[in-house]
C-alpha cells in the first residue's frame, strides 16, 4: 500500500517512510510504539484538538509547553526543570510550518533518554538549522492534506529502518477496509468543491462539506464532552473509545486507500515542489506586510502565515465578505480548553493565549488578495506580544536556549 509514495518521500527526507491514511493515525502509531501508557508528553497548547485527543487515546498525559508568542513555536528555555525530568516524550507541532527548535529539543531528549516525535503536518517543506523538519525526531508524521491538497494520506517516518516491520504491523491492525462509497466521494470531491465555489455558493459548499463529514466544527474547538471523555480516558490506550473525536473533519482517517485515491495522491505529490515554490513566494509577501512578525533565519514555504492582528474576528469578517475563508485557528489554547482534568497546564500560559487570540492564519497562495482586503478594512497589527516569563532552572532538567 503506497509503496511508490513512500519511495518519493524517502528520497525527499532521507529516512524510512511508511504511508498512512492520515497524519493523526500515523501519530497514534508512533505514540503507541515509542511511549509507555501513563507517560507524560510535552506538546504545544496551540494545536489541533484532534492531536490532543490522539495523545489521550494513546494512554498519555498531555503536558502543555510555554510558547514563543511571535510564531507559536515551543519555547524550550521556558520549560521548568522539574517538568523536563517528568517527561516521557516530546511532540513538536511546527505550527503553520514555522519550525519548533528541533536541535535544542533533540539535545534535550537525548540527555533525558526520551523520544522526540515531530508533527510535521504543516511543515513538509520547512527547514530547521539546515535540515528538513521531520529529520530530527525518532519518528515524524507528515500530512498530504496540506501543501499537496490531496485531502488524504500522510507518512510516518522514522530513523531506524529496522522498525519498519513492527510499525507496518501496528498500522495495518488499525486500518479499516476501503469502501466504494468513500472512494467515490473522494474522487468527486474536487469537482463538487470547484463547482459550488465557481458559483460563489460558499454556504452551500460548507454545508456539503459538513454533510460528508469533512467539516464538522461549529466553533473553533470541537465540544470537549468531559463526562464522555473521562470514560474514554479510562479505557486508554485504545483508539475506538476516542473515535468520535479523532475522526472530526476526516472520517476516512483509518481507511485503507483505494487505487483512485493513491493515484491522485501520487499525482499531487509529484507537483509538491511547484506548490512549495508558490507558498514560499506568498509567504514572502505576507511577511512584508504590517501584520507579520518575521522570525530569524530563512523564509519558509509556510502552509499558513500567522498574521498578528489586533481584532482577529473583525479581520475574519472582512475576509469573509470577500469570500475568503479562514481556517486552522486554534483558540483557546488546549490547557484552557481541556482544563487540568485532562492536561497539565503551561507554566506560562500568557504567550500562548496572546498568540491564539491574535493569530490570523493567511494562505500564502492568496497573499495579494488577503493583503488588499486587510488594508481596505483598516485592520490594525496586534502590537507587541507579552514578554515570556523565565523558566525555572534546575540541574539536568534546567532550561536551555531554544
C-alpha atoms as a printed R data frame, in Angstrom:
    type eleno elety resid chain resno       x      y      z
1   ATOM     1    CA   UNK     A     1   0.000  0.000  0.000
2   ATOM     2    CA   UNK     A     2   1.513  3.292 -1.111
3   ATOM     3    CA   UNK     A     3   4.991  1.911 -1.880
4   ATOM     4    CA   UNK     A     4   5.531  4.396 -4.714
5   ATOM     5    CA   UNK     A     5   4.535  7.275 -2.462
6   ATOM     6    CA   UNK     A     6   6.885  6.026  0.239
7   ATOM     7    CA   UNK     A     7   9.776  5.951 -2.235
8   ATOM     8    CA   UNK     A     8   9.142  9.584 -3.206
9   ATOM     9    CA   UNK     A     9   9.109 10.709  0.405
10  ATOM    10    CA   UNK     A    10  12.142  8.581  1.298
11  ATOM    11    CA   UNK     A    11  14.130 10.340 -1.423
12  ATOM    12    CA   UNK     A    12  12.985 13.744 -0.158
13  ATOM    13    CA   UNK     A    13  13.599 13.189  3.549
14  ATOM    14    CA   UNK     A    14  16.426 10.652  3.583
15  ATOM    15    CA   UNK     A    15  14.818  8.293  6.081
16  ATOM    16    CA   UNK     A    16  12.459  5.348  6.161
17  ATOM    17    CA   UNK     A    17   8.816  6.175  5.362
18  ATOM    18    CA   UNK     A    18   5.538  4.361  5.901
19  ATOM    19    CA   UNK     A    19   2.365  5.539  4.153
20  ATOM    20    CA   UNK     A    20  -0.588  6.133  6.492
21  ATOM    21    CA   UNK     A    21  -4.158  7.165  5.657
22  ATOM    22    CA   UNK     A    22  -3.805 10.277  7.820
23  ATOM    23    CA   UNK     A    23  -1.283 12.165  9.890
24  ATOM    24    CA   UNK     A    24  -3.382 11.625 13.020
25  ATOM    25    CA   UNK     A    25  -3.295  7.852 12.591
26  ATOM    26    CA   UNK     A    26   0.458  7.979 11.987
27  ATOM    27    CA   UNK     A    27   0.949  9.938 15.204
28  ATOM    28    CA   UNK     A    28  -1.128  7.419 17.148
29  ATOM    29    CA   UNK     A    29   1.032  4.564 15.832
30  ATOM    30    CA   UNK     A    30   4.181  6.483 16.806
31  ATOM    31    CA   UNK     A    31   2.948  7.318 20.299
32  ATOM    32    CA   UNK     A    32   1.952  3.720 20.963
33  ATOM    33    CA   UNK     A    33   5.330  2.443 19.776
34  ATOM    34    CA   UNK     A    34   7.630  4.935 21.497
35  ATOM    35    CA   UNK     A    35   5.694  5.800 24.696
36  ATOM    36    CA   UNK     A    36   4.574  3.617 27.558
37  ATOM    37    CA   UNK     A    37   0.957  4.054 28.754
38  ATOM    38    CA   UNK     A    38   0.693  6.567 31.555
39  ATOM    39    CA   UNK     A    39   3.632  8.587 30.264
40  ATOM    40    CA   UNK     A    40   3.753 12.375 30.057
41  ATOM    41    CA   UNK     A    41   4.173 14.124 26.715
42  ATOM    42    CA   UNK     A    42   5.210 17.741 26.205
43  ATOM    43    CA   UNK     A    43   3.230 19.384 23.398
44  ATOM    44    CA   UNK     A    44   2.081 22.794 22.191
45  ATOM    45    CA   UNK     A    45  -1.167 24.218 23.588
46  ATOM    46    CA   UNK     A    46  -1.805 25.960 20.252
47  ATOM    47    CA   UNK     A    47  -2.533 22.848 18.273
48  ATOM    48    CA   UNK     A    48  -5.411 20.999 16.647
49  ATOM    49    CA   UNK     A    49  -7.652 19.450 19.285
50  ATOM    50    CA   UNK     A    50  -7.686 16.216 17.241
51  ATOM    51    CA   UNK     A    51  -3.998 15.819 18.096
52  ATOM    52    CA   UNK     A    52  -4.799 16.348 21.777
53  ATOM    53    CA   UNK     A    53  -7.331 13.503 21.652
54  ATOM    54    CA   UNK     A    54  -4.875 11.263 19.817
55  ATOM    55    CA   UNK     A    55  -2.381 11.769 22.666
56  ATOM    56    CA   UNK     A    56  -5.069 10.853 25.192
57  ATOM    57    CA   UNK     A    57  -6.090  7.827 23.114
58  ATOM    58    CA   UNK     A    58  -2.505  6.574 23.308
59  ATOM    59    CA   UNK     A    59  -2.886  6.473 27.094
60  ATOM    60    CA   UNK     A    60  -0.678  9.502 27.684
61  ATOM    61    CA   UNK     A    61  -0.940 12.674 29.741
62  ATOM    62    CA   UNK     A    62  -0.518 15.869 27.671
63  ATOM    63    CA   UNK     A    63   1.775 18.472 29.238
64  ATOM    64    CA   UNK     A    64   1.378 21.929 27.689
65  ATOM    65    CA   UNK     A    65   4.554 23.792 26.795
66  ATOM    66    CA   UNK     A    66   5.221 27.536 27.005
67  ATOM    67    CA   UNK     A    67   5.333 29.182 23.587
68  ATOM    68    CA   UNK     A    68   7.136 31.934 21.739
69  ATOM    69    CA   UNK     A    69   4.318 34.449 21.117
70  ATOM    70    CA   UNK     A    70   5.804 35.601 17.807
71  ATOM    71    CA   UNK     A    71   5.182 32.377 15.906
72  ATOM    72    CA   UNK     A    72   3.643 29.840 18.293
73  ATOM    73    CA   UNK     A    73   6.741 27.622 18.477
74  ATOM    74    CA   UNK     A    74   7.694 25.782 21.674
75  ATOM    75    CA   UNK     A    75   9.876 27.880 23.979
76  ATOM    76    CA   UNK     A    76  12.226 25.168 25.209
77  ATOM    77    CA   UNK     A    77  14.074 27.588 27.505
78  ATOM    78    CA   UNK     A    78  10.886 28.317 29.488
79  ATOM    79    CA   UNK     A    79  10.068 24.696 30.340
80  ATOM    80    CA   UNK     A    80  10.772 24.175 34.068
81  ATOM    81    CA   UNK     A    81  13.492 21.726 35.025
82  ATOM    82    CA   UNK     A    82  11.083 19.595 37.053
83  ATOM    83    CA   UNK     A    83   8.819 19.309 34.015
84  ATOM    84    CA   UNK     A    84  11.685 18.155 31.797
85  ATOM    85    CA   UNK     A    85  12.595 15.441 34.284
86  ATOM    86    CA   UNK     A    86   8.990 14.182 34.402
87  ATOM    87    CA   UNK     A    87   8.564 13.731 30.652
88  ATOM    88    CA   UNK     A    88   8.428 10.535 28.629
89  ATOM    89    CA   UNK     A    89   8.397 12.191 25.181
90  ATOM    90    CA   UNK     A    90   8.186 15.492 23.326
91  ATOM    91    CA   UNK     A    91   5.832 16.095 20.384
92  ATOM    92    CA   UNK     A    92   6.532 19.132 18.229
93  ATOM    93    CA   UNK     A    93   3.885 20.989 16.196
94  ATOM    94    CA   UNK     A    94   5.805 23.203 13.736
95  ATOM    95    CA   UNK     A    95   2.723 25.383 13.661
96  ATOM    96    CA   UNK     A    96   1.761 26.626 10.190
97  ATOM    97    CA   UNK     A    97   5.212 25.478  9.023
98  ATOM    98    CA   UNK     A    98   7.237 27.603 11.467
99  ATOM    99    CA   UNK     A    99   9.799 25.148 12.878
100 ATOM   100    CA   UNK     A   100   9.933 24.320 16.544
101 ATOM   101    CA   UNK     A   101  13.504 24.456 17.938
102 ATOM   102    CA   UNK     A   102  14.306 20.920 16.816
103 ATOM   103    CA   UNK     A   103  18.065 20.962 17.549
104 ATOM   104    CA   UNK     A   104  17.521 22.120 21.137
105 ATOM   105    CA   UNK     A   105  14.659 19.691 21.663
106 ATOM   106    CA   UNK     A   106  16.695 16.844 20.158
107 ATOM   107    CA   UNK     A   107  19.589 17.598 22.508
108 ATOM   108    CA   UNK     A   108  17.238 17.781 25.497
109 ATOM   109    CA   UNK     A   109  15.543 14.491 24.618
110 ATOM   110    CA   UNK     A   110  18.899 12.778 24.109
111 ATOM   111    CA   UNK     A   111  20.087 13.992 27.522
112 ATOM   112    CA   UNK     A   112  16.925 12.650 29.149
113 ATOM   113    CA   UNK     A   113  16.790  9.437 27.109
114 ATOM   114    CA   UNK     A   114  13.281 10.111 25.792
115 ATOM   115    CA   UNK     A   115  11.929 10.147 22.208
116 ATOM   116    CA   UNK     A   116  11.344 13.247 20.120
117 ATOM   117    CA   UNK     A   117   8.322 12.906 17.825
118 ATOM   118    CA   UNK     A   118   7.803 15.567 15.157
119 ATOM   119    CA   UNK     A   119   4.357 16.523 13.907
120 ATOM   120    CA   UNK     A   120   5.278 17.974 10.525
121 ATOM   121    CA   UNK     A   121   1.747 18.158  9.100
122 ATOM   122    CA   UNK     A   122   2.171 21.875  8.316
123 ATOM   123    CA   UNK     A   123   5.878 21.701  7.564
124 ATOM   124    CA   UNK     A   124   6.581 19.343  4.676
125 ATOM   125    CA   UNK     A   125   8.870 21.955  3.094
126 ATOM   126    CA   UNK     A   126  10.286 23.676  6.176
127 ATOM   127    CA   UNK     A   127  13.887 23.530  7.366
128 ATOM   128    CA   UNK     A   128  15.383 23.727 10.858
129 ATOM   129    CA   UNK     A   129  19.089 24.553 11.152
130 ATOM   130    CA   UNK     A   130  19.724 23.411  7.596
131 ATOM   131    CA   UNK     A   131  17.862 20.102  7.868
132 ATOM   132    CA   UNK     A   132  14.294 19.236  6.866
133 ATOM   133    CA   UNK     A   133  11.700 19.398  9.599
134 ATOM   134    CA   UNK     A   134  10.907 15.771 10.324
135 ATOM   135    CA   UNK     A   135  14.531 14.602 10.170
136 ATOM   136    CA   UNK     A   136  15.319 15.232 13.848
137 ATOM   137    CA   UNK     A   137  12.838 13.004 15.611
138 ATOM   138    CA   UNK     A   138  12.880  9.330 16.432
139 ATOM   139    CA   UNK     A   139   9.751  9.487 14.315
140 ATOM   140    CA   UNK     A   140   7.851 12.156 12.445
141 ATOM   141    CA   UNK     A   141   4.458 12.411 10.775
142 ATOM   142    CA   UNK     A   142   3.518 14.306  7.627
143 ATOM   143    CA   UNK     A   143   0.175 15.167  6.096
144 ATOM   144    CA   UNK     A   144  -0.654 15.094  2.397
145 ATOM   145    CA   UNK     A   145  -3.845 17.049  3.098
146 ATOM   146    CA   UNK     A   146  -1.994 20.333  3.487
147 ATOM   147    CA   UNK     A   147   0.599 21.560  0.965
148 ATOM   148    CA   UNK     A   148  -0.258 18.917 -1.622
149 ATOM   149    CA   UNK     A   149  -4.040 19.406 -1.138
150 ATOM   150    CA   UNK     A   150  -4.552 15.653 -1.578
151 ATOM   151    CA   UNK     A   151  -7.231 15.671  1.177
152 ATOM   152    CA   UNK     A   152  -5.995 12.278  2.329
153 ATOM   153    CA   UNK     A   153  -2.924 10.364  3.365
154 ATOM   154    CA   UNK     A   154   0.358 11.052  5.062
155 ATOM   155    CA   UNK     A   155   3.595  9.455  6.190
156 ATOM   156    CA   UNK     A   156   5.078  8.066  9.358
157 ATOM   157    CA   UNK     A   157   8.843  8.414  9.011
158 ATOM   158    CA   UNK     A   158  11.442  7.021 11.393
159 ATOM   159    CA   UNK     A   159  15.169  6.993 11.924
160 ATOM   160    CA   UNK     A   160  15.654  3.239 12.413
161 ATOM   161    CA   UNK     A   161  14.747  1.172  9.301
162 ATOM   162    CA   UNK     A   162  14.713 -1.995 11.434
163 ATOM   163    CA   UNK     A   163  11.433 -0.794 12.954
164 ATOM   164    CA   UNK     A   164   9.537 -0.929  9.671
165 ATOM   165    CA   UNK     A   165   8.004 -4.381 10.183
166 ATOM   166    CA   UNK     A   166   6.712 -3.568 13.677
167 ATOM   167    CA   UNK     A   167   5.282 -0.209 12.614
168 ATOM   168    CA   UNK     A   168   3.739 -1.693  9.479
169 ATOM   169    CA   UNK     A   169   2.028 -4.344 11.579
170 ATOM   170    CA   UNK     A   170   0.766 -1.718 14.032
171 ATOM   171    CA   UNK     A   171  -0.587  0.435 11.188
172 ATOM   172    CA   UNK     A   172  -2.337 -2.453  9.459
173 ATOM   173    CA   UNK     A   173  -4.008 -3.543 12.699
174 ATOM   174    CA   UNK     A   174  -5.727 -0.139 12.868
175 ATOM   175    CA   UNK     A   175  -6.904  0.090  9.263
176 ATOM   176    CA   UNK     A   176 -10.494 -0.423  8.157
177 ATOM   177    CA   UNK     A   177 -11.343 -1.733  4.659
178 ATOM   178    CA   UNK     A   178 -11.819  0.674  1.810
179 ATOM   179    CA   UNK     A   179 -15.442  1.369  0.868
180 ATOM   180    CA   UNK     A   180 -16.700  2.094 -2.632
181 ATOM   181    CA   UNK     A   181 -18.803  4.979 -1.303
182 ATOM   182    CA   UNK     A   182 -15.773  6.586  0.345
183 ATOM   183    CA   UNK     A   183 -13.707  6.245 -2.829
184 ATOM   184    CA   UNK     A   184 -16.491  7.814 -4.908
185 ATOM   185    CA   UNK     A   185 -16.809 10.732 -2.512
186 ATOM   186    CA   UNK     A   186 -13.045 11.255 -2.618
187 ATOM   187    CA   UNK     A   187 -12.970 11.128 -6.433
188 ATOM   188    CA   UNK     A   188 -15.871 13.565 -6.843
189 ATOM   189    CA   UNK     A   189 -14.968 15.970 -4.064
190 ATOM   190    CA   UNK     A   190 -12.612 18.261 -6.074
191 ATOM   191    CA   UNK     A   191 -15.202 18.724 -8.796
192 ATOM   192    CA   UNK     A   192 -18.033 19.393 -6.353
193 ATOM   193    CA   UNK     A   193 -15.944 21.939 -4.446
194 ATOM   194    CA   UNK     A   194 -14.839 23.675 -7.639
195 ATOM   195    CA   UNK     A   195 -18.417 23.815 -8.887
196 ATOM   196    CA   UNK     A   196 -20.008 25.388 -5.834
197 ATOM   197    CA   UNK     A   197 -17.125 27.796 -5.360
198 ATOM   198    CA   UNK     A   198 -17.194 28.767 -9.008
199 ATOM   199    CA   UNK     A   199 -20.829 29.685 -8.469
200 ATOM   200    CA   UNK     A   200 -19.800 31.501 -5.265
201 ATOM   201    CA   UNK     A   201 -22.050 29.245 -3.239
202 ATOM   202    CA   UNK     A   202 -19.794 29.301 -0.204
203 ATOM   203    CA   UNK     A   203 -22.559 28.418  2.249
204 ATOM   204    CA   UNK     A   204 -23.638 25.516  0.063
205 ATOM   205    CA   UNK     A   205 -20.036 24.336 -0.161
206 ATOM   206    CA   UNK     A   206 -19.638 24.328  3.598
207 ATOM   207    CA   UNK     A   207 -22.984 22.572  4.049
208 ATOM   208    CA   UNK     A   208 -21.888 19.849  1.639
209 ATOM   209    CA   UNK     A   209 -18.566 19.518  3.453
210 ATOM   210    CA   UNK     A   210 -20.370 19.068  6.781
211 ATOM   211    CA   UNK     A   211 -22.740 16.510  5.248
212 ATOM   212    CA   UNK     A   212 -19.768 14.453  4.050
213 ATOM   213    CA   UNK     A   213 -18.005 14.640  7.431
214 ATOM   214    CA   UNK     A   214 -15.229 16.894  6.107
215 ATOM   215    CA   UNK     A   215 -16.034 19.964  8.162
216 ATOM   216    CA   UNK     A   216 -17.888 19.414 11.414
217 ATOM   217    CA   UNK     A   217 -16.922 22.147 13.845
218 ATOM   218    CA   UNK     A   218 -19.465 24.825 14.605
219 ATOM   219    CA   UNK     A   219 -16.798 26.752 16.516
220 ATOM   220    CA   UNK     A   220 -13.019 26.722 16.524
221 ATOM   221    CA   UNK     A   221 -12.766 23.857 19.003
222 ATOM   222    CA   UNK     A   222 -14.968 20.773 18.927
223 ATOM   223    CA   UNK     A   223 -17.073 20.148 22.063
224 ATOM   224    CA   UNK     A   224 -14.935 18.512 24.755
225 ATOM   225    CA   UNK     A   225 -17.786 16.432 26.275
226 ATOM   226    CA   UNK     A   226 -15.885 15.915 29.572
227 ATOM   227    CA   UNK     A   227 -18.105 13.176 31.013
228 ATOM   228    CA   UNK     A   228 -17.705 11.048 27.889
229 ATOM   229    CA   UNK     A   229 -14.025 11.914 27.726
230 ATOM   230    CA   UNK     A   230 -13.434 10.645 31.273
231 ATOM   231    CA   UNK     A   231 -14.905  7.294 30.249
232 ATOM   232    CA   UNK     A   232 -12.734  7.175 27.143
233 ATOM   233    CA   UNK     A   233  -9.579  8.035 29.100
234 ATOM   234    CA   UNK     A   234 -10.337  5.174 31.495
235 ATOM   235    CA   UNK     A   235 -10.200  2.778 28.517
236 ATOM   236    CA   UNK     A   236  -6.940  4.126 27.048
237 ATOM   237    CA   UNK     A   237  -4.686  3.156 25.410
238 ATOM   238    CA   UNK     A   238  -7.224  2.359 22.729
239 ATOM   239    CA   UNK     A   239  -8.373  4.265 19.667
240 ATOM   240    CA   UNK     A   240 -12.038  3.142 19.377
241 ATOM   241    CA   UNK     A   241 -13.242  4.975 22.537
242 ATOM   242    CA   UNK     A   242 -11.873  8.220 21.056
243 ATOM   243    CA   UNK     A   243 -13.218  7.659 17.553
244 ATOM   244    CA   UNK     A   244 -15.862 10.404 17.749
245 ATOM   245    CA   UNK     A   245 -13.129 12.974 18.497
246 ATOM   246    CA   UNK     A   246 -10.343 11.525 16.333
247 ATOM   247    CA   UNK     A   247 -12.452 11.376 13.167
248 ATOM   248    CA   UNK     A   248 -13.632 15.002 13.213
249 ATOM   249    CA   UNK     A   249 -13.280 16.630  9.772
250 ATOM   250    CA   UNK     A   250 -11.789 13.399  8.380
251 ATOM   251    CA   UNK     A   251 -13.999 10.357  8.674
252 ATOM   252    CA   UNK     A   252 -11.631  8.342  6.468
253 ATOM   253    CA   UNK     A   253  -8.649  8.767  8.779
254 ATOM   254    CA   UNK     A   254  -8.268  4.971  9.178
255 ATOM   255    CA   UNK     A   255  -9.366  3.778  5.760
256 ATOM   256    CA   UNK     A   256  -7.227  1.581  3.519
257 ATOM   257    CA   UNK     A   257  -6.733  3.660  0.377
258 ATOM   258    CA   UNK     A   258  -8.152  2.535 -2.938
259 ATOM   259    CA   UNK     A   259  -6.406  2.736 -6.284
260 ATOM   260    CA   UNK     A   260  -8.009  6.058 -7.286
261 ATOM   261    CA   UNK     A   261  -7.037  7.652 -4.003
262 ATOM   262    CA   UNK     A   262  -3.419  6.555 -4.288
263 ATOM   263    CA   UNK     A   263  -3.188  7.567 -7.949
264 ATOM   264    CA   UNK     A   264  -4.473 11.085 -7.325
265 ATOM   265    CA   UNK     A   265  -2.255 11.478 -4.265
266 ATOM   266    CA   UNK     A   266   0.823 10.431 -6.242
267 ATOM   267    CA   UNK     A   267  -0.006 12.924 -8.986
268 ATOM   268    CA   UNK     A   268  -0.307 15.759 -6.467
269 ATOM   269    CA   UNK     A   269   2.846 14.737 -4.620
270 ATOM   270    CA   UNK     A   270   4.749 14.951 -7.911
271 ATOM   271    CA   UNK     A   271   3.773 18.641 -8.038
272 ATOM   272    CA   UNK     A   272   4.876 19.356 -4.481
273 ATOM   273    CA   UNK     A   273   7.980 21.370 -5.371
274 ATOM   274    CA   UNK     A   274   5.960 23.736 -7.558
275 ATOM   275    CA   UNK     A   275   3.424 24.099 -4.777
276 ATOM   276    CA   UNK     A   276   6.158 24.811 -2.218
277 ATOM   277    CA   UNK     A   277   7.640 27.471 -4.503
278 ATOM   278    CA   UNK     A   278   4.254 29.196 -4.673
279 ATOM   279    CA   UNK     A   279   3.887 29.005 -0.879
280 ATOM   280    CA   UNK     A   280   7.370 30.468 -0.466
281 ATOM   281    CA   UNK     A   281   6.600 33.442 -2.717
282 ATOM   282    CA   UNK     A   282   3.294 34.103 -0.961
283 ATOM   283    CA   UNK     A   283   4.936 33.791  2.427
284 ATOM   284    CA   UNK     A   284   7.485 36.455  1.470
285 ATOM   285    CA   UNK     A   285   4.696 38.844  0.510
286 ATOM   286    CA   UNK     A   286   2.751 38.254  3.704
287 ATOM   287    CA   UNK     A   287   5.839 38.564  5.913
288 ATOM   288    CA   UNK     A   288   6.473 42.001  4.372
289 ATOM   289    CA   UNK     A   289   3.014 43.178  5.479
290 ATOM   290    CA   UNK     A   290   2.379 45.297  8.610
291 ATOM   291    CA   UNK     A   291   0.762 42.373 10.452
292 ATOM   292    CA   UNK     A   292   3.639 39.895 10.163
293 ATOM   293    CA   UNK     A   293   6.313 39.008 12.695
294 ATOM   294    CA   UNK     A   294   9.221 37.605 10.644
295 ATOM   295    CA   UNK     A   295  11.395 35.262 12.622
296 ATOM   296    CA   UNK     A   296  15.122 34.634 12.385
297 ATOM   297    CA   UNK     A   297  16.567 32.516  9.629
298 ATOM   298    CA   UNK     A   298  15.474 31.942  6.043
299 ATOM   299    CA   UNK     A   299  11.884 32.350  4.903
300 ATOM   300    CA   UNK     A   300   9.999 29.046  4.917
301 ATOM   301    CA   UNK     A   301   7.262 27.907  2.482
302 ATOM   302    CA   UNK     A   302   4.658 28.197  5.226
303 ATOM   303    CA   UNK     A   303   1.355 26.387  4.981
304 ATOM   304    CA   UNK     A   304  -0.260 29.411  6.613
305 ATOM   305    CA   UNK     A   305   1.335 32.692  7.662
306 ATOM   306    CA   UNK     A   306   0.170 33.712 11.156
307 ATOM   307    CA   UNK     A   307  -0.562 37.407 10.746
308 ATOM   308    CA   UNK     A   308  -0.925 39.057 14.159
309 ATOM   309    CA   UNK     A   309  -3.915 41.392 14.177
310 ATOM   310    CA   UNK     A   310  -5.500 43.475 16.921
311 ATOM   311    CA   UNK     A   311  -9.055 42.257 16.255
312 ATOM   312    CA   UNK     A   312  -8.999 38.827 14.656
313 ATOM   313    CA   UNK     A   313 -12.786 38.450 14.486
314 ATOM   314    CA   UNK     A   314 -13.118 41.720 12.587
315 ATOM   315    CA   UNK     A   315 -10.356 40.639 10.201
316 ATOM   316    CA   UNK     A   316 -12.053 37.280  9.599
317 ATOM   317    CA   UNK     A   317 -15.334 39.071  8.914
318 ATOM   318    CA   UNK     A   318 -13.662 41.434  6.433
319 ATOM   319    CA   UNK     A   319 -12.128 38.476  4.590
320 ATOM   320    CA   UNK     A   320 -15.422 36.567  4.625
321 ATOM   321    CA   UNK     A   321 -17.176 39.484  2.921
322 ATOM   322    CA   UNK     A   322 -14.776 38.908  0.032
323 ATOM   323    CA   UNK     A   323 -15.417 35.142  0.172
324 ATOM   324    CA   UNK     A   324 -12.027 34.369  1.693
325 ATOM   325    CA   UNK     A   325 -12.419 31.739  4.402
326 ATOM   326    CA   UNK     A   326 -10.129 31.481  7.401
327 ATOM   327    CA   UNK     A   327  -9.263 28.072  8.834
328 ATOM   328    CA   UNK     A   328  -6.691 26.391 11.061
329 ATOM   329    CA   UNK     A   329  -7.494 28.501 14.111
330 ATOM   330    CA   UNK     A   330  -6.507 27.018 17.478
331 ATOM   331    CA   UNK     A   331  -8.138 29.137 20.146
332 ATOM   332    CA   UNK     A   332  -8.355 28.823 23.120
333 ATOM   333    CA   UNK     A   333  -5.086 27.032 23.960
334 ATOM   334    CA   UNK     A   334  -5.512 23.401 24.908
335 ATOM   335    CA   UNK     A   335  -4.931 23.928 28.634
336 ATOM   336    CA   UNK     A   336  -7.807 26.444 28.737
337 ATOM   337    CA   UNK     A   337  -9.935 24.209 26.509
338 ATOM   338    CA   UNK     A   338  -9.417 20.965 28.418
339 ATOM   339    CA   UNK     A   339  -8.542 22.217 31.938
340 ATOM   340    CA   UNK     A   340  -6.287 20.382 34.353
341 ATOM   341    CA   UNK     A   341  -8.697 17.424 34.346
342 ATOM   342    CA   UNK     A   342  -7.116 16.201 31.131
343 ATOM   343    CA   UNK     A   343  -3.810 18.043 30.780
344 ATOM   344    CA   UNK     A   344  -1.033 19.695 32.744
345 ATOM   345    CA   UNK     A   345  -1.263 23.435 32.018
346 ATOM   346    CA   UNK     A   346   1.597 25.504 30.700
347 ATOM   347    CA   UNK     A   347   3.793 27.124 33.368
348 ATOM   348    CA   UNK     A   348   3.444 30.406 31.442
349 ATOM   349    CA   UNK     A   349   0.122 30.430 29.555
350 ATOM   350    CA   UNK     A   350   0.135 34.131 28.667
351 ATOM   351    CA   UNK     A   351   2.121 33.983 25.395
352 ATOM   352    CA   UNK     A   352   0.031 31.092 24.043
353 ATOM   353    CA   UNK     A   353  -3.211 32.897 24.889
354 ATOM   354    CA   UNK     A   354  -1.970 36.057 23.205
355 ATOM   355    CA   UNK     A   355  -0.875 34.213 20.078
356 ATOM   356    CA   UNK     A   356  -4.075 32.171 19.857
357 ATOM   357    CA   UNK     A   357  -6.181 35.316 20.191
358 ATOM   358    CA   UNK     A   358  -4.312 37.413 17.624
359 ATOM   359    CA   UNK     A   359  -3.071 34.905 15.023
360 ATOM   360    CA   UNK     A   360  -4.851 35.137 11.671
361 ATOM   361    CA   UNK     A   361  -3.698 32.183  9.523
362 ATOM   362    CA   UNK     A   362  -3.306 33.547  5.978
363 ATOM   363    CA   UNK     A   363  -2.977 31.277  2.954
364 ATOM   364    CA   UNK     A   364   0.185 32.277  1.049
365 ATOM   365    CA   UNK     A   365  -1.494 31.283 -2.217
366 ATOM   366    CA   UNK     A   366  -3.930 34.159 -1.706
367 ATOM   367    CA   UNK     A   367  -1.409 36.669 -0.365
368 ATOM   368    CA   UNK     A   368  -2.232 39.624 -2.612
369 ATOM   369    CA   UNK     A   369  -5.995 39.385 -2.104
370 ATOM   370    CA   UNK     A   370  -5.642 38.963  1.672
371 ATOM   371    CA   UNK     A   371  -3.336 41.970  1.991
372 ATOM   372    CA   UNK     A   372  -5.675 44.105 -0.130
373 ATOM   373    CA   UNK     A   373  -8.717 43.162  1.968
374 ATOM   374    CA   UNK     A   374  -6.988 43.791  5.303
375 ATOM   375    CA   UNK     A   375  -5.650 47.156  4.103
376 ATOM   376    CA   UNK     A   376  -9.075 48.241  2.832
377 ATOM   377    CA   UNK     A   377 -10.695 47.196  6.112
378 ATOM   378    CA   UNK     A   378  -8.164 49.133  8.188
379 ATOM   379    CA   UNK     A   379  -7.103 46.057 10.163
380 ATOM   380    CA   UNK     A   380  -4.508 47.040 12.761
381 ATOM   381    CA   UNK     A   381  -1.485 44.983 13.838
382 ATOM   382    CA   UNK     A   382  -1.665 43.358 17.261
383 ATOM   383    CA   UNK     A   383   1.222 45.321 18.725
384 ATOM   384    CA   UNK     A   384   3.963 43.979 20.941
385 ATOM   385    CA   UNK     A   385   3.498 40.462 22.312
386 ATOM   386    CA   UNK     A   386   3.883 39.743 26.024
387 ATOM   387    CA   UNK     A   387   7.340 39.035 27.344
388 ATOM   388    CA   UNK     A   388   7.532 35.323 28.300
389 ATOM   389    CA   UNK     A   389   8.237 34.607 31.933
390 ATOM   390    CA   UNK     A   390  11.573 32.961 32.748
391 ATOM   391    CA   UNK     A   391  11.521 29.212 33.185
392 ATOM   392    CA   UNK     A   392  12.881 27.920 36.486
393 ATOM   393    CA   UNK     A   393  16.353 26.494 36.259
394 ATOM   394    CA   UNK     A   394  17.257 23.179 37.750
395 ATOM   395    CA   UNK     A   395  20.014 20.641 37.320
396 ATOM   396    CA   UNK     A   396  19.849 18.261 34.374
397 ATOM   397    CA   UNK     A   397  16.317 19.419 33.564
398 ATOM   398    CA   UNK     A   398  17.080 23.145 33.654
399 ATOM   399    CA   UNK     A   399  16.147 25.407 30.751
400 ATOM   400    CA   UNK     A   400  18.290 25.564 27.656
401 ATOM   401    CA   UNK     A   401  18.257 28.012 24.796
402 ATOM   402    CA   UNK     A   402  15.506 27.406 22.198
